[in-house]
Amino acid sequence: MAVTTSQGGKEDLSTGLPLVRMSGVCKDFGPLRVLDSINLDVARGEKISLIGPSGSGKTTLLRCINHLEQPTAGHVYVDGKLFGERQVDGRYLPLRDSEMARMRSTIGMVFQSFNLFPHLTVLQNIGLGPLKVLRQPRREVEAVSAELLAKVGLGDKRDAFPEQLSGGQRQRVAIARALAMQPRLMLFDEATSALDPELVGEVLNVMRQLALEGMTMIIVTHEMGFAEEISDRVVFMDKGAIVEIGDPKTLFHQPQNARTQSFLSAVLQKKPFQ
Amino acid sequence: MTGWRHFFAILPDCILVLLGGAVTTIEITLGGLLVALILGLVIALLRRSSFRAVTALAVAYVEVFRCVPVLTQLFVIYFGLGQIGLRLSPLPAAIIGFGLNGAAYLAEIYRSGIESVPRGQSEAGSSIGMTKHQTMVWIILPQAIRVSLPPIGNYGVGLLKDSSIAVAIAAPEITFDATNLINQTYLSTQIYLLMALLYIGMSLPLSHLVRRLERRSRRGVRA
């Protein structure tokens, strides 16, 4: 697959304002608290990996950022602005649907199960957002979509339908679809978990390239090697809370917390009977 | 056998008369189907409204029209409305009657079609900045309608045959013309058989069309 070199995008960690700020975010599903007062700042250009056992709340945290899940308590700020809510006389009110949509359009999301639109060709999948949401002219949309498709190494698949593609190809199309909206932040929700092992690499390559270009990325993943390689910081979660957060070297090799240690030793050790 | 000899002698005339009725049958079927397709979609969408009262109205519509025989509905529209001064001709009355009735059935077909689209699809729509409305129009409905096509087609074939009920309000469709012919010739067996053949002749191409639609719409539906 084609992986071009970095476009020279520079990581911009200098501006004081975080691109994403989660402040006291809680999420309850009925009586179950799945996220417990999450505080997290993500700088512009930063790559953050969320790791932890399943059910630890990683995916819910990710989905709270773009308000696919409405936090039960706490707030999310993107670029310093309250996200997904508005504040009137000190009270927080839900946004109108159109306002919410406009905000979400600036955050790309890649799902574990791809969620490509099965009734549209690959090119139409990528172009739908720019065409209908950004209302860009069709000719321009097609050109940009084709460019993105080439970038993820699928230039020859523009007229294929999703069901004709392998899992890895589908996920690369899904990444291109998210990028077509020119997001300032990309959320990856276990982007490679549904893939056959031999297809994981092609998706990680595309993510790696994106990281090199300076995209701000928040990645929920089970690929520890990848997380260590590209992350600026790694977040270890357990039981809905952030247990430990640190640079990948420290977190993976000198974890401070006992729970982090036991999780990592379970995941990283190749046990003969598992 | 004299009946048959006589029948074959007047067969061309019989066919001509019944073909005239067949045109009306097709008009009722297509007209009713068109009304039902549009109104049914509107009702299915209203049912998903976030306003409770609107949802309740849509549910009530479906229940009422499914619980009353279509014959009764035709009588109400033709005779009932006539009595309060809204006199409709049989043909429009039949189209409206079958349309209102079919809308209730198609609303349910659309609804299950919409519900069959995985939740991830609307989440993907949200994630590229689509409003609920845009997601419905560009992502959910195209898939829901594909899923709904086969049952809608089957409903259409059923409607073609059920349109014979419109004979009760004197709509000049096949059954009406056949009854007239029998009154003039007393050849009931032959003419009813001929009528049956005509219905087959109309239903078969229609079900064939439905099957083709089904095949075509299956393209790219999975994943």
mmCIF file with all atom_site columns, N, CA and C in Angstrom, chain B residues 18 24 32 34 45 51 53 66 72 77 85 87 92-93 99 101 122 131-132 142 144 163 182 198 209 223:
data_model
loop_
_atom_site.group_PDB
_atom_site.id
_atom_site.type_symbol
_atom_site.label_atom_id
_atom_site.label_alt_id
_atom_site.label_comp_id
_atom_site.label_asym_id
_atom_site.label_entity_id
_atom_site.label_seq_id
_atom_site.pdbx_PDB_ins_code
_atom_site.Cartn_x
_atom_site.Cartn_y
_atom_site.Cartn_z
_atom_site.occupancy
_atom_site.B_iso_or_equiv
_atom_site.pdbx_formal_charge
_atom_site.auth_seq_id
_atom_site.auth_comp_id
_atom_site.auth_asym_id
_atom_site.auth_atom_id
_atom_site.pdbx_PDB_model_num
ATOM 1  N N  . LEU B 1 18  ? -63.570 -6.600  -20.858 1.00 0.00 ? 18  LEU B N  1
ATOM 2  C CA . LEU B 1 18  ? -62.801 -6.828  -19.625 1.00 0.00 ? 18  LEU B CA 1
ATOM 3  C C  . LEU B 1 18  ? -61.478 -6.057  -19.625 1.00 0.00 ? 18  LEU B C  1
ATOM 4  N N  . THR B 1 24  ? -59.030 0.096   -15.562 1.00 0.00 ? 24  THR B N  1
ATOM 5  C CA . THR B 1 24  ? -59.479 0.705   -14.296 1.00 0.00 ? 24  THR B CA 1
ATOM 6  C C  . THR B 1 24  ? -58.852 0.001   -13.099 1.00 0.00 ? 24  THR B C  1
ATOM 7  N N  . GLY B 1 32  ? -53.820 3.797   -5.853  1.00 0.00 ? 32  GLY B N  1
ATOM 8  C CA . GLY B 1 32  ? -53.864 3.473   -4.420  1.00 0.00 ? 32  GLY B CA 1
ATOM 9  C C  . GLY B 1 32  ? -52.468 3.254   -3.867  1.00 0.00 ? 32  GLY B C  1
ATOM 10 N N  . LEU B 1 34  ? -49.650 4.475   -4.995  1.00 0.00 ? 34  LEU B N  1
ATOM 11 C CA . LEU B 1 34  ? -48.924 5.742   -4.931  1.00 0.00 ? 34  LEU B CA 1
ATOM 12 C C  . LEU B 1 34  ? -49.312 6.513   -3.667  1.00 0.00 ? 34  LEU B C  1
ATOM 13 N N  . LEU B 1 45  ? -42.606 8.181   9.395   1.00 0.00 ? 45  LEU B N  1
ATOM 14 C CA . LEU B 1 45  ? -41.682 9.201   9.914   1.00 0.00 ? 45  LEU B CA 1
ATOM 15 C C  . LEU B 1 45  ? -42.307 9.950   11.091  1.00 0.00 ? 45  LEU B C  1
ATOM 16 N N  . PHE B 1 51  ? -42.298 14.368  19.437  1.00 0.00 ? 51  PHE B N  1
ATOM 17 C CA . PHE B 1 51  ? -43.516 14.866  20.089  1.00 0.00 ? 51  PHE B CA 1
ATOM 18 C C  . PHE B 1 51  ? -44.470 13.699  20.319  1.00 0.00 ? 51  PHE B C  1
ATOM 19 N N  . ALA B 1 53  ? -47.580 13.518  21.074  1.00 0.00 ? 53  ALA B N  1
ATOM 20 C CA . ALA B 1 53  ? -48.908 13.606  20.470  1.00 0.00 ? 53  ALA B CA 1
ATOM 21 C C  . ALA B 1 53  ? -48.857 13.167  19.005  1.00 0.00 ? 53  ALA B C  1
ATOM 22 N N  . ARG B 1 66  ? -56.059 -0.461  10.120  1.00 0.00 ? 66  ARG B N  1
ATOM 23 C CA . ARG B 1 66  ? -55.828 -1.897  10.008  1.00 0.00 ? 66  ARG B CA 1
ATOM 24 C C  . ARG B 1 66  ? -56.958 -2.703  10.622  1.00 0.00 ? 66  ARG B C  1
ATOM 25 N N  . THR B 1 72  ? -65.466 -1.708  4.342   1.00 0.00 ? 72  THR B N  1
ATOM 26 C CA . THR B 1 72  ? -66.122 -0.701  5.180   1.00 0.00 ? 72  THR B CA 1
ATOM 27 C C  . THR B 1 72  ? -65.551 0.679   4.900   1.00 0.00 ? 72  THR B C  1
ATOM 28 N N  . ILE B 1 77  ? -66.075 6.131   2.601   1.00 0.00 ? 77  ILE B N  1
ATOM 29 C CA . ILE B 1 77  ? -65.577 7.194   1.723   1.00 0.00 ? 77  ILE B CA 1
ATOM 30 C C  . ILE B 1 77  ? -66.582 7.494   0.605   1.00 0.00 ? 77  ILE B C  1
ATOM 31 N N  . GLY B 1 85  ? -72.215 15.571  1.607   1.00 0.00 ? 85  GLY B N  1
ATOM 32 C CA . GLY B 1 85  ? -72.046 16.519  0.510   1.00 0.00 ? 85  GLY B CA 1
ATOM 33 C C  . GLY B 1 85  ? -70.737 16.413  -0.236  1.00 0.00 ? 85  GLY B C  1
ATOM 34 N N  . ARG B 1 87  ? -69.321 14.278  -2.603  1.00 0.00 ? 87  ARG B N  1
ATOM 35 C CA . ARG B 1 87  ? -69.656 13.177  -3.489  1.00 0.00 ? 87  ARG B CA 1
ATOM 36 C C  . ARG B 1 87  ? -68.463 12.881  -4.399  1.00 0.00 ? 87  ARG B C  1
ATOM 37 N N  . PRO B 1 92  ? -62.015 7.712   -8.065  1.00 0.00 ? 92  PRO B N  1
ATOM 38 C CA . PRO B 1 92  ? -61.241 8.407   -7.032  1.00 0.00 ? 92  PRO B CA 1
ATOM 39 C C  . PRO B 1 92  ? -61.545 7.891   -5.630  1.00 0.00 ? 92  PRO B C  1
ATOM 40 N N  . ALA B 1 93  ? -62.785 7.541   -5.374  1.00 0.00 ? 93  ALA B N  1
ATOM 41 C CA . ALA B 1 93  ? -63.128 7.022   -4.043  1.00 0.00 ? 93  ALA B CA 1
ATOM 42 C C  . ALA B 1 93  ? -62.352 5.745   -3.773  1.00 0.00 ? 93  ALA B C  1
ATOM 43 N N  . GLY B 1 99  ? -55.729 3.721   -0.890  1.00 0.00 ? 99  GLY B N  1
ATOM 44 C CA . GLY B 1 99  ? -54.529 4.476   -0.506  1.00 0.00 ? 99  GLY B CA 1
ATOM 45 C C  . GLY B 1 99  ? -54.448 4.670   0.995   1.00 0.00 ? 99  GLY B C  1
ATOM 46 N N  . ASN B 1 101 ? -56.001 2.996   3.311   1.00 0.00 ? 101 ASN B N  1
ATOM 47 C CA . ASN B 1 101 ? -55.848 1.693   3.944   1.00 0.00 ? 101 ASN B CA 1
ATOM 48 C C  . ASN B 1 101 ? -54.425 1.170   3.806   1.00 0.00 ? 101 ASN B C  1
ATOM 49 N N  . SER B 1 122 ? -26.491 5.429   11.833  1.00 0.00 ? 122 SER B N  1
ATOM 50 C CA . SER B 1 122 ? -26.842 6.801   12.201  1.00 0.00 ? 122 SER B CA 1
ATOM 51 C C  . SER B 1 122 ? -25.715 7.435   13.013  1.00 0.00 ? 122 SER B C  1
ATOM 52 N N  . THR B 1 131 ? -27.195 16.176  10.459  1.00 0.00 ? 131 THR B N  1
ATOM 53 C CA . THR B 1 131 ? -28.303 16.321  11.390  1.00 0.00 ? 131 THR B CA 1
ATOM 54 C C  . THR B 1 131 ? -29.136 15.036  11.341  1.00 0.00 ? 131 THR B C  1
ATOM 55 N N  . LYS B 1 132 ? -30.049 14.891  12.300  1.00 0.00 ? 132 LYS B N  1
ATOM 56 C CA . LYS B 1 132 ? -30.912 13.705  12.301  1.00 0.00 ? 132 LYS B CA 1
ATOM 57 C C  . LYS B 1 132 ? -31.675 13.606  10.991  1.00 0.00 ? 132 LYS B C  1
ATOM 58 N N  . PRO B 1 142 ? -32.551 5.357   2.409   1.00 0.00 ? 142 PRO B N  1
ATOM 59 C CA . PRO B 1 142 ? -32.178 4.560   1.229   1.00 0.00 ? 142 PRO B CA 1
ATOM 60 C C  . PRO B 1 142 ? -32.018 3.081   1.568   1.00 0.00 ? 142 PRO B C  1
ATOM 61 N N  . ALA B 1 144 ? -33.431 1.562   4.290   1.00 0.00 ? 144 ALA B N  1
ATOM 62 C CA . ALA B 1 144 ? -34.718 1.048   4.780   1.00 0.00 ? 144 ALA B CA 1
ATOM 63 C C  . ALA B 1 144 ? -35.641 0.720   3.614   1.00 0.00 ? 144 ALA B C  1
ATOM 64 N N  . SER B 1 163 ? -58.299 -5.036  -5.330  1.00 0.00 ? 163 SER B N  1
ATOM 65 C CA . SER B 1 163 ? -59.021 -3.907  -5.930  1.00 0.00 ? 163 SER B CA 1
ATOM 66 C C  . SER B 1 163 ? -60.368 -4.356  -6.470  1.00 0.00 ? 163 SER B C  1
ATOM 67 N N  . ILE B 1 182 ? -71.908 -11.038 -17.363 1.00 0.00 ? 182 ILE B N  1
ATOM 68 C CA . ILE B 1 182 ? -72.640 -12.243 -16.963 1.00 0.00 ? 182 ILE B CA 1
ATOM 69 C C  . ILE B 1 182 ? -74.135 -11.957 -16.938 1.00 0.00 ? 182 ILE B C  1
ATOM 70 N N  . LEU B 1 198 ? -57.182 -12.995 -16.705 1.00 0.00 ? 198 LEU B N  1
ATOM 71 C CA . LEU B 1 198 ? -56.728 -11.610 -16.828 1.00 0.00 ? 198 LEU B CA 1
ATOM 72 C C  . LEU B 1 198 ? -55.974 -11.163 -15.568 1.00 0.00 ? 198 LEU B C  1
ATOM 73 N N  . LEU B 1 209 ? -41.595 -8.243  -11.733 1.00 0.00 ? 209 LEU B N  1
ATOM 74 C CA . LEU B 1 209 ? -40.965 -6.938  -11.533 1.00 0.00 ? 209 LEU B CA 1
ATOM 75 C C  . LEU B 1 209 ? -40.457 -6.813  -10.098 1.00 0.00 ? 209 LEU B C  1
ATOM 76 N N  . ALA B 1 223 ? -22.760 -5.454  4.754   1.00 0.00 ? 223 ALA B N  1
ATOM 77 C CA . ALA B 1 223 ? -21.581 -4.712  5.241   1.00 0.00 ? 223 ALA B CA 1
ATOM 78 C C  . ALA B 1 223 ? -22.018 -3.702  6.264   1.00 0.00 ? 223 ALA B C  1
#
